[in-house]
Coordinates of C-alpha atoms and ligand atoms in Angstrom, one line a residue:
M900 CA -133.8 -125.2 76.1
K901 CA -135.1 -128.6 75.8
T902 CA -133.7 -130.9 73.0
L903 CA -135.9 -133.0 70.8
F904 CA -134.9 -136.0 72.9
D905 CA -136.2 -134.2 76.1
R906 CA -139.6 -133.5 74.3
S907 CA -139.9 -137.1 73.1
V908 CA -143.0 -139.1 74.3
A909 CA -143.1 -142.9 73.6
G910 CA -145.6 -143.7 70.9
R911 CA -146.1 -140.1 69.7
H912 CA -145.6 -139.4 66.0
C913 CA -146.5 -137.4 63.0
S914 CA -149.4 -139.2 61.4
I915 CA -148.2 -139.0 57.9
L916 CA -147.3 -142.6 57.0
P917 CA -150.0 -145.2 56.2
P918 CA -150.0 -148.3 58.4
C919 CA -147.0 -150.6 57.8
D920 CA -148.1 -153.5 55.5
V921 CA -144.7 -155.4 55.4
D922 CA -143.1 -157.7 58.0
V923 CA -141.5 -155.5 60.7
Q924 CA -137.9 -156.6 61.3
T925 CA -137.0 -157.0 65.0
P926 CA -133.9 -155.1 65.9
S927 CA -132.0 -158.3 66.8
E928 CA -132.0 -159.4 63.1
T929 CA -130.6 -156.4 61.7
R930 CA -128.9 -154.2 64.3
Q931 CA -127.7 -154.6 67.9
K932 CA -130.2 -152.2 69.5
A933 CA -133.2 -150.2 68.5
L934 CA -132.5 -146.9 66.7
H935 CA -132.6 -144.1 69.3
L936 CA -135.0 -141.6 67.8
P937 CA -137.1 -139.0 69.4
E938 CA -140.9 -139.6 69.2
L939 CA -142.7 -136.3 68.4
S940 CA -145.8 -134.8 66.9
E941 CA -145.4 -132.3 64.0
T942 CA -146.4 -129.5 66.4
D943 CA -143.6 -130.4 68.7
I944 CA -141.1 -130.3 65.9
S945 CA -142.3 -127.1 64.5
R946 CA -142.2 -125.4 67.8
H947 CA -138.8 -126.7 68.5
Y948 CA -137.2 -125.3 65.4
T949 CA -139.2 -122.0 65.7
E950 CA -137.8 -121.6 69.2
L951 CA -134.3 -122.3 68.0
A952 CA -134.7 -119.8 65.2
K953 CA -135.8 -117.1 67.7
Q954 CA -132.4 -117.5 69.5
T955 CA -130.4 -116.3 66.4
F956 CA -130.0 -112.7 65.6
G957 CA -129.7 -111.4 62.0
V958 CA -130.3 -108.2 60.1
N959 CA -133.9 -109.1 59.8
D960 CA -134.1 -108.9 63.6
G961 CA -132.7 -105.6 64.3
F962 CA -129.7 -103.1 64.3
Y963 CA -126.4 -105.0 63.5
P964 CA -123.5 -102.5 63.6
L965 CA -120.7 -105.0 63.3
G966 CA -117.8 -102.8 62.2
S967 CA -115.9 -103.9 59.0
C968 CA -118.6 -106.4 58.2
T969 CA -121.1 -104.2 56.4
M970 CA -124.3 -105.9 57.7
K971 CA -126.6 -104.0 55.5
Y972 CA -130.3 -105.1 54.8
N973 CA -130.2 -107.3 51.7
P974 CA -133.2 -106.7 49.6
K975 CA -135.5 -109.7 49.0
I976 CA -135.5 -109.2 45.3
N977 CA -131.9 -110.4 45.2
E978 CA -133.1 -113.7 46.5
R979 CA -135.9 -114.0 44.1
A980 CA -133.6 -113.4 41.1
A981 CA -131.2 -116.0 42.4
A982 CA -133.9 -118.6 43.0
L983 CA -135.0 -118.3 39.3
D984 CA -134.9 -121.7 37.7
G985 CA -132.5 -120.7 34.9
F986 CA -129.9 -119.5 37.5
A987 CA -130.5 -122.0 40.3
N988 CA -130.7 -125.2 38.4
I989 CA -128.0 -124.7 35.8
H990 CA -124.8 -126.8 35.5
P991 CA -121.6 -124.9 35.0
T992 CA -120.5 -126.8 31.9
Q993 CA -123.8 -125.9 30.0
D994 CA -122.1 -123.4 27.8
H995 CA -125.3 -122.7 25.8
A996 CA -126.5 -121.0 29.0
Q997 CA -126.1 -117.6 27.4
G998 CA -128.0 -115.7 29.9
C999 CA -125.8 -116.8 32.7
L1000 CA -122.7 -116.1 30.8
R1001 CA -124.1 -112.7 29.9
L1002 CA -124.8 -111.9 33.5
L1003 CA -121.2 -112.9 34.5
H1004 CA -119.8 -110.8 31.7
T1005 CA -122.0 -107.8 32.5
A1006 CA -121.2 -108.0 36.2
E1007 CA -117.6 -108.1 35.5
Q1008 CA -117.9 -104.9 33.4
Y1009 CA -119.9 -103.1 36.1
L1010 CA -117.5 -104.0 38.8
C1011 CA -114.5 -103.1 36.7
E1012 CA -116.1 -99.7 36.1
I1013 CA -116.8 -99.2 39.8
T1014 CA -113.2 -100.2 40.7
G1015 CA -111.2 -98.8 37.8
M1016 CA -109.9 -102.2 37.0
N1017 CA -109.6 -103.8 33.5
A1018 CA -110.5 -107.5 34.3
M1019 CA -111.9 -109.6 37.0
T1020 CA -112.3 -113.2 38.2
F1021 CA -115.3 -114.4 40.2
Q1022 CA -113.5 -117.6 41.4
P1023 CA -112.6 -116.6 44.9
A1024 CA -115.2 -117.7 47.4
A1025 CA -114.6 -115.0 50.1
G1026 CA -112.7 -111.9 50.8
A1027 CA -109.6 -113.6 52.4
H1028 CA -109.6 -116.0 49.4
G1029 CA -109.6 -113.0 47.1
E1030 CA -106.6 -111.6 49.0
L1031 CA -104.7 -114.9 48.5
T1032 CA -105.5 -114.8 44.9
G1033 CA -104.5 -111.2 44.3
L1034 CA -101.2 -111.9 46.1
M1035 CA -100.6 -114.9 43.9
L1036 CA -100.9 -112.5 40.9
I1037 CA -98.3 -110.2 42.4
K1038 CA -96.0 -113.1 43.0
R1039 CA -96.4 -114.5 39.5
Y1040 CA -95.7 -111.1 38.1
H1041 CA -92.5 -110.6 39.9
E1042 CA -91.4 -114.1 39.0
Q1043 CA -92.2 -113.7 35.3
N1044 CA -90.2 -110.4 35.3
G1045 CA -87.1 -112.0 36.8
H1046 CA -87.6 -110.7 40.3
P1047 CA -88.1 -113.7 42.6
E1048 CA -86.2 -111.7 45.3
R1049 CA -89.1 -109.5 45.8
T1050 CA -90.6 -111.4 48.8
K1051 CA -91.9 -108.8 51.1
I1052 CA -95.4 -107.4 51.5
I1053 CA -95.9 -104.2 53.5
V1054 CA -99.1 -104.2 55.7
P1055 CA -99.8 -101.2 57.8
D1056 CA -101.1 -101.9 61.3
S1057 CA -104.5 -100.4 60.5
A1058 CA -105.2 -103.3 57.9
H1059 CA -107.8 -105.9 58.4
G1060 CA -106.4 -109.0 60.2
T1061 CA -106.8 -111.2 57.1
N1062 CA -104.2 -109.1 55.2
P1063 CA -101.0 -110.2 57.0
A1064 CA -102.4 -113.8 57.2
S1065 CA -103.0 -114.0 53.4
S1066 CA -99.5 -112.6 52.7
A1067 CA -97.9 -115.2 55.0
M1068 CA -100.1 -117.9 53.4
C1069 CA -98.9 -116.8 50.0
G1070 CA -95.3 -117.3 51.2
F1071 CA -94.4 -113.6 51.6
T1072 CA -92.6 -112.1 54.6
V1073 CA -95.0 -109.5 56.3
V1074 CA -93.5 -106.2 57.0
N1075 CA -95.7 -104.4 59.5
I1076 CA -95.7 -100.6 59.7
P1077 CA -97.3 -98.6 62.5
S1078 CA -99.8 -95.8 61.6
A1079 CA -99.0 -92.1 62.1
E1080 CA -100.8 -90.1 64.7
D1081 CA -103.7 -89.3 62.5
G1082 CA -104.5 -93.0 61.8
C1083 CA -103.1 -92.8 58.2
V1084 CA -100.0 -94.7 56.8
D1085 CA -96.8 -93.2 58.1
L1086 CA -95.1 -92.0 54.9
E1087 CA -91.6 -91.8 56.3
K1088 CA -91.9 -95.4 57.6
L1089 CA -93.2 -96.5 54.4
R1090 CA -90.2 -95.0 52.5
E1091 CA -87.9 -96.7 55.0
V1092 CA -89.2 -100.1 54.5
C1093 CA -89.6 -100.0 50.7
G1094 CA -86.7 -101.5 48.8
E1095 CA -85.5 -104.1 46.3
D1096 CA -87.1 -106.9 48.2
T1097 CA -90.5 -105.3 48.2
A1098 CA -93.2 -107.2 46.4
G1099 CA -95.9 -104.9 47.2
L1100 CA -98.2 -103.1 49.6
M1101 CA -101.6 -104.3 50.9
L1102 CA -103.8 -101.4 52.0
T1103 CA -107.2 -101.7 53.6
N1104 CA -108.9 -98.4 52.7
P1105 CA -110.9 -97.0 54.3
N1106 CA -108.8 -98.6 57.0
T1107 CA -110.1 -100.3 60.1
L1108 CA -110.3 -97.0 61.9
G1109 CA -112.9 -95.8 59.4
I1110 CA -110.3 -93.4 57.8
F1111 CA -109.8 -92.7 54.2
D1112 CA -106.0 -92.3 53.8
R1113 CA -105.4 -88.7 52.7
N1114 CA -102.1 -89.6 51.1
I1115 CA -103.4 -92.4 48.9
H1116 CA -101.7 -91.2 45.7
E1117 CA -98.3 -90.6 47.5
I1118 CA -98.5 -94.1 49.0
T1119 CA -99.0 -95.9 45.7
E1120 CA -96.3 -93.7 44.1
I1121 CA -93.7 -94.6 46.8
V1122 CA -94.4 -98.4 46.4
H1123 CA -94.3 -98.3 42.6
A1124 CA -91.1 -96.2 42.7
A1125 CA -89.5 -99.0 44.6
G1126 CA -90.7 -101.6 42.1
G1127 CA -93.6 -103.0 44.2
L1128 CA -97.3 -103.4 43.3
C1129 CA -100.2 -102.1 45.2
Y1130 CA -103.0 -104.3 46.4
Y1131 CA -106.3 -102.6 47.6
D1132 CA -108.4 -104.5 50.2
G1133 CA -111.7 -103.5 48.8
A1134 CA -114.0 -105.2 51.5
N1135 CA -114.6 -101.7 52.8
L1136 CA -115.9 -100.4 49.4
N1137 CA -119.3 -99.5 50.8
P1138 CA -118.4 -95.9 51.5
V1139 CA -116.6 -95.1 48.3
M1140 CA -118.2 -97.1 45.5
G1141 CA -119.3 -95.0 42.7
I1142 CA -117.4 -92.0 44.1
V1143 CA -113.7 -92.8 43.8
R1144 CA -112.0 -95.8 42.1
P1145 CA -109.0 -97.6 43.5
G1146 CA -107.7 -98.0 40.0
D1147 CA -107.4 -94.2 39.7
M1148 CA -105.5 -94.1 43.0
G1149 CA -102.7 -96.2 41.6
F1150 CA -103.7 -99.6 42.7
D1151 CA -102.9 -102.7 40.5
C1152 CA -105.3 -105.2 41.9
I1153 CA -108.2 -105.4 44.4
H1154 CA -110.6 -107.8 45.9
L1155 CA -114.3 -107.1 46.7
N1156 CA -116.6 -108.6 49.1
L1157 CA -119.9 -109.1 47.1
H1158 CA -121.3 -110.5 50.5
K1159 CA -120.7 -107.1 52.1
S1160 CA -120.9 -104.1 49.9
F1161 CA -123.0 -105.8 47.1
S1162 CA -125.7 -107.2 49.4
T1163 CA -125.6 -111.0 50.0
P1164 CA -126.6 -112.3 53.5
H1165 CA -123.4 -113.3 55.3
G1166 CA -122.2 -114.1 58.8
G1167 CA -123.7 -117.6 59.1
G1168 CA -120.9 -119.3 57.1
G1169 CA -123.0 -119.1 53.9
P1170 CA -121.6 -118.8 50.4
G1171 CA -119.7 -115.6 49.8
S1172 CA -117.9 -114.1 46.8
G1173 CA -114.6 -112.3 46.7
P1174 CA -113.9 -111.4 43.1
V1175 CA -110.5 -110.1 42.2
G1176 CA -110.0 -107.3 39.7
C1177 CA -106.7 -106.1 38.2
K1178 CA -105.1 -103.9 35.7
A1179 CA -104.5 -105.2 32.2
F1180 CA -101.0 -106.1 32.8
L1181 CA -101.9 -108.6 35.5
E1182 CA -104.7 -110.0 33.5
P1183 CA -102.7 -112.9 32.0
Y1184 CA -102.2 -114.3 35.4
L1185 CA -105.9 -114.4 36.6
P1186 CA -107.3 -117.8 37.4
G1187 CA -110.1 -119.7 35.8
E1188 CA -111.6 -119.0 32.4
R1189 CA -112.5 -115.7 30.7
I1190 CA -116.0 -115.1 29.3
V1191 CA -115.7 -113.4 25.9
E1192 CA -118.4 -111.9 23.7
Q1193 CA -118.1 -112.8 20.0
D1194 CA -120.7 -111.8 17.4
G1195 CA -123.4 -111.3 20.1
A1196 CA -122.8 -114.6 21.7
Y1197 CA -120.8 -115.4 24.8
A1198 CA -118.2 -118.2 25.2
W1199 CA -115.6 -119.4 27.6
Q1200 CA -112.0 -118.7 26.8
K1201 CA -109.0 -120.3 28.4
R1202 CA -106.6 -117.8 29.9
S1203 CA -102.8 -117.6 29.1
E1204 CA -100.2 -120.3 30.0
E1205 CA -99.0 -117.8 32.6
S1206 CA -102.3 -118.0 34.6
I1207 CA -101.9 -118.9 38.3
G1208 CA -104.4 -121.8 37.7
A1209 CA -107.8 -122.4 39.2
V1210 CA -108.3 -121.3 42.9
R1211 CA -111.8 -122.7 42.8
S1212 CA -114.1 -124.7 40.4
F1213 CA -115.8 -122.9 37.4
H1214 CA -116.9 -119.4 38.2
G1215 CA -117.0 -119.6 42.0
N1216 CA -120.4 -119.0 43.8
F1217 CA -122.4 -118.0 40.7
L1218 CA -125.6 -117.2 42.6
V1219 CA -123.9 -114.6 44.8
V1220 CA -123.0 -112.9 41.6
V1221 CA -126.6 -113.1 40.5
K1222 CA -127.5 -111.4 43.8
A1223 CA -124.9 -108.7 43.4
F1224 CA -125.9 -108.2 39.8
T1225 CA -129.5 -107.7 40.8
Y1226 CA -128.5 -105.2 43.5
L1227 CA -126.4 -103.2 41.0
T1228 CA -129.1 -103.1 38.4
T1229 CA -131.8 -102.1 41.0
L1230 CA -129.6 -99.3 42.2
G1231 CA -128.3 -98.1 38.8
K1232 CA -125.6 -95.6 38.2
Q1233 CA -127.2 -92.9 40.6
G1234 CA -127.9 -95.4 43.3
V1235 CA -124.5 -96.8 43.9
P1236 CA -122.9 -93.5 45.0
E1237 CA -126.0 -92.7 47.0
V1238 CA -125.4 -95.9 49.0
A1239 CA -121.8 -94.8 49.7
M1240 CA -122.9 -91.3 50.8
N1241 CA -125.7 -92.6 53.1
S1242 CA -123.4 -95.1 54.7
V1243 CA -121.0 -92.2 55.5
L1244 CA -123.8 -89.9 56.6
N1245 CA -125.3 -92.5 59.0
A1246 CA -121.9 -93.4 60.5
N1247 CA -121.2 -89.6 61.2
Y1248 CA -124.7 -89.0 62.5
L1249 CA -124.4 -91.8 65.1
K1250 CA -120.8 -90.8 65.9
H1251 CA -122.0 -87.2 66.5
K1252 CA -124.6 -88.3 68.9
L1253 CA -122.2 -90.4 71.0
E1254 CA -119.0 -88.4 70.9
D1255 CA -119.8 -86.1 73.9
T1256 CA -120.1 -89.2 76.0
Y1257 CA -118.1 -92.0 74.6
E1258 CA -114.4 -91.5 73.7
L1259 CA -113.4 -91.7 70.0
A1260 CA -110.3 -93.4 68.9
H1261 CA -109.9 -90.8 66.3
K1262 CA -111.7 -87.5 66.2
G1263 CA -113.0 -85.9 62.9
I1264 CA -115.1 -87.0 60.0
C1265 CA -115.2 -90.8 59.5
M1266 CA -116.2 -92.8 56.5
H1267 CA -118.6 -95.8 57.0
E1268 CA -117.6 -96.6 60.6
F1269 CA -116.0 -95.2 63.6
V1270 CA -114.1 -96.7 66.5
L1271 CA -114.8 -95.9 70.2
T1272 CA -112.2 -96.6 72.9
L1273 CA -113.5 -97.6 76.3
E1274 CA -110.0 -97.5 77.9
G1275 CA -110.9 -94.5 80.1
L1276 CA -114.2 -96.1 81.3
K1277 CA -112.4 -99.3 82.2
K1278 CA -109.6 -97.5 84.2
E1279 CA -112.2 -95.3 85.9
I1280 CA -114.9 -97.7 86.9
G1281 CA -113.8 -101.2 85.6
V1282 CA -116.5 -101.4 82.9
S1283 CA -114.9 -102.9 79.8
A1284 CA -115.8 -102.9 76.0
M1285 CA -117.0 -106.5 76.6
D1286 CA -119.3 -105.4 79.4
V1287 CA -120.9 -102.6 77.2
A1288 CA -121.2 -105.1 74.2
K1289 CA -122.9 -107.6 76.3
A1290 CA -125.3 -105.1 77.9
L1291 CA -126.4 -103.9 74.4
Q1292 CA -127.6 -107.3 73.7
D1293 CA -130.3 -106.8 76.4
Y1294 CA -131.7 -103.9 74.4
G1295 CA -132.3 -106.1 71.3
I1296 CA -129.4 -104.9 69.2
H1297 CA -126.3 -106.7 68.0
P1298 CA -123.1 -105.4 69.6
P1299 CA -120.4 -103.7 67.5
T1300 CA -117.2 -105.4 66.6
M1301 CA -115.1 -105.6 69.8
Y1302 CA -111.4 -105.4 70.6
F1303 CA -110.6 -104.6 67.0
P1304 CA -108.7 -102.9 65.5
L1305 CA -105.9 -104.2 67.6
N1306 CA -104.1 -100.7 67.7
V1307 CA -107.1 -99.4 69.8
H1308 CA -107.6 -100.4 73.4
E1309 CA -110.9 -101.6 74.6
A1310 CA -112.2 -100.9 71.1
L1311 CA -115.8 -100.9 69.8
M1312 CA -116.1 -100.5 66.1
V1313 CA -119.5 -99.3 64.9
E1314 CA -120.7 -99.6 61.3
P1315 CA -124.4 -98.6 61.0
T1316 CA -124.7 -99.0 57.1
E1317 CA -126.9 -97.0 54.9
T1318 CA -130.0 -99.2 55.4
E1319 CA -130.8 -97.8 58.8
S1320 CA -133.3 -95.0 59.2
K1321 CA -132.8 -91.9 61.3
E1322 CA -135.4 -93.2 63.8
T1323 CA -133.3 -96.4 64.3
L1324 CA -130.1 -94.4 64.7
D1325 CA -131.7 -92.1 67.2
H1326 CA -133.0 -95.1 69.1
V1327 CA -129.7 -96.7 69.0
A1328 CA -128.0 -93.5 70.3
E1329 CA -130.3 -93.5 73.3
I1330 CA -129.4 -97.2 74.1
F1331 CA -125.7 -96.4 74.0
L1332 CA -126.3 -93.4 76.3
D1333 CA -128.5 -95.4 78.6
V1334 CA -125.7 -98.2 78.9
W1335 CA -123.2 -95.4 79.8
K1336 CA -125.4 -94.1 82.5
K1337 CA -126.0 -97.6 83.9
A1338 CA -122.3 -98.3 83.8
H1339 CA -121.8 -95.4 86.3
E1340 CA -124.7 -96.2 88.5
D1341 CA -124.2 -99.9 88.7
P1342 CA -121.2 -101.4 87.2
E1343 CA -122.0 -104.8 88.7
Y1344 CA -125.1 -104.9 86.6
L1345 CA -123.0 -104.5 83.5
H1346 CA -120.5 -107.2 84.6
G1347 CA -123.4 -109.6 84.7
A1348 CA -124.9 -108.6 81.3
P1349 CA -126.5 -110.0 79.2
H1350 CA -129.4 -110.7 81.6
H1351 CA -131.9 -112.0 79.1
S1352 CA -129.9 -114.4 76.8
P1353 CA -130.0 -118.1 77.1
I1354 CA -126.1 -118.1 76.9
K1355 CA -124.4 -115.3 78.8
R1356 CA -120.6 -115.3 78.8
P1357 CA -119.1 -118.4 77.2
D1358 CA -115.4 -118.9 77.3
E1359 CA -114.9 -117.5 73.8
V1360 CA -111.8 -119.4 72.9
K1361 CA -113.3 -122.7 74.1
A1362 CA -116.6 -122.0 72.2
A1363 CA -114.7 -121.4 69.0
R1364 CA -112.1 -124.2 69.3
H1365 CA -114.0 -126.8 71.1
P1366 CA -117.7 -126.3 70.4
V1367 CA -120.1 -129.0 71.9
L1368 CA -122.4 -129.8 69.1
R1369 CA -123.7 -133.1 70.2
I1370 CA -125.5 -134.2 73.3
P1371 CA -124.3 -137.6 74.4
L1372 CA -127.2 -140.0 74.7
D1373 CA -127.3 -142.6 77.6
D1374 CA -128.1 -145.7 75.5
Ligands
LIG2039 C1 -114.5 -108.9 55.9 C2 -113.2 -108.3 55.5 C3 -112.2 -109.2 54.9 C4 -112.3 -110.7 54.8 O1 -113.5 -111.2 54.1 P1 -114.0 -112.6 54.3 O2 -115.0 -112.7 53.2 O3 -114.5 -112.7 55.6 O4 -112.9 -113.6 54.0 C5 -111.0 -108.6 54.4 N1 -110.8 -107.4 54.6 C6 -111.7 -106.5 55.2 C7 -111.4 -105.0 55.3 C8 -112.8 -107.0 55.6 O5 -113.8 -106.2 56.2

């Protein structure tokens, strides 16, 4: 695609400014050489940016089954609410902003009710930031109770990749345990590694295989019996919200991804929100200030001296909370569990349509997502998960998450979400089956996919580590 500089024509401009009525400074007086700016009409500029916008892909363009990311459609009404003047143009120290404080207070109550927790902070700016915050609570708890020797966090191998990373960042030693045959936590292994040095367990549930751990109560009991605490990675709350509560399963703290389950656009590096909820005994350690209701008015209140301190300014990304609150009030008490059930139904429907052709990493009913393994296909005809993912792009859909979870070879992790219709799922199933057919007829075609994208197969490590974001100019 041409850059604005390629499109530049000397003397062309947007006729917006009136003629210059002051002395024009020649470059030699003020700078070494003339500013190198492209000269363009407004039409050129508009078309350039529209062309750029067409090269991105988002939920508004089509099916986006990125596993573990919950790329659901985000209702526009959320944006409208967040853009209201009283929310968008408020300063966090304006404590007479009763409406904003009330919204935060009510959102905290709703989310505590959904998770079975007693208190929550909105400071963390994303899921992984929430994990770090939750782990800091666990660390502070053990220190305050005279157990600084509890330095190990147990993380099953079906956890999200951020779990071991957050544990290490918080100064804990990570104890990895492999899953059992059925994809659930291996209870024997868990018992073996639990001991006097255990600070806690971090569980992603449903896990990255899309499985709800059937032994969930036993898991939290084993960890508690050893003196550890239980952390619930709630980024995958979509299939269980309004149905079961991590607090009732024995978990002591949790983070949520408002920008996944609770409907805020994400994926472009935009603002997120990873609130952390906890049981009452951990509340004194929460960061930031609390919002309390006194005689019908809302006020800030400092937390205890034992608080871990701020992990971010004020109340984190407030407007993301406004969007989540709008989403929750639109759905109501009946709508939240309906979201969960439809996300599970959609995943199972699509899985069922594919399972006679593609190989599943784990058979049986899944939750909101399922994992395919293309190991057999690769061995048989040399077509990899990467080839299939690239080929899907030519059909105008976003590929699923690839090569994750790590415990499945040639993985494709599919999460359709509840906001897709049966017609879309039927269409997508046809696409997947068509790609399978093509893979057998003409593997070379798949190795060359995508055939219709401006960028085809970049070196992914290089693209992530050394992105070229500027075009060097000659003069
Ligand atoms: C997305 C996700 C995270 C990390 O959330 P970020 O907002 O990307 O930091 C953690 N755990 C699970 C299970 C996730 O799906």
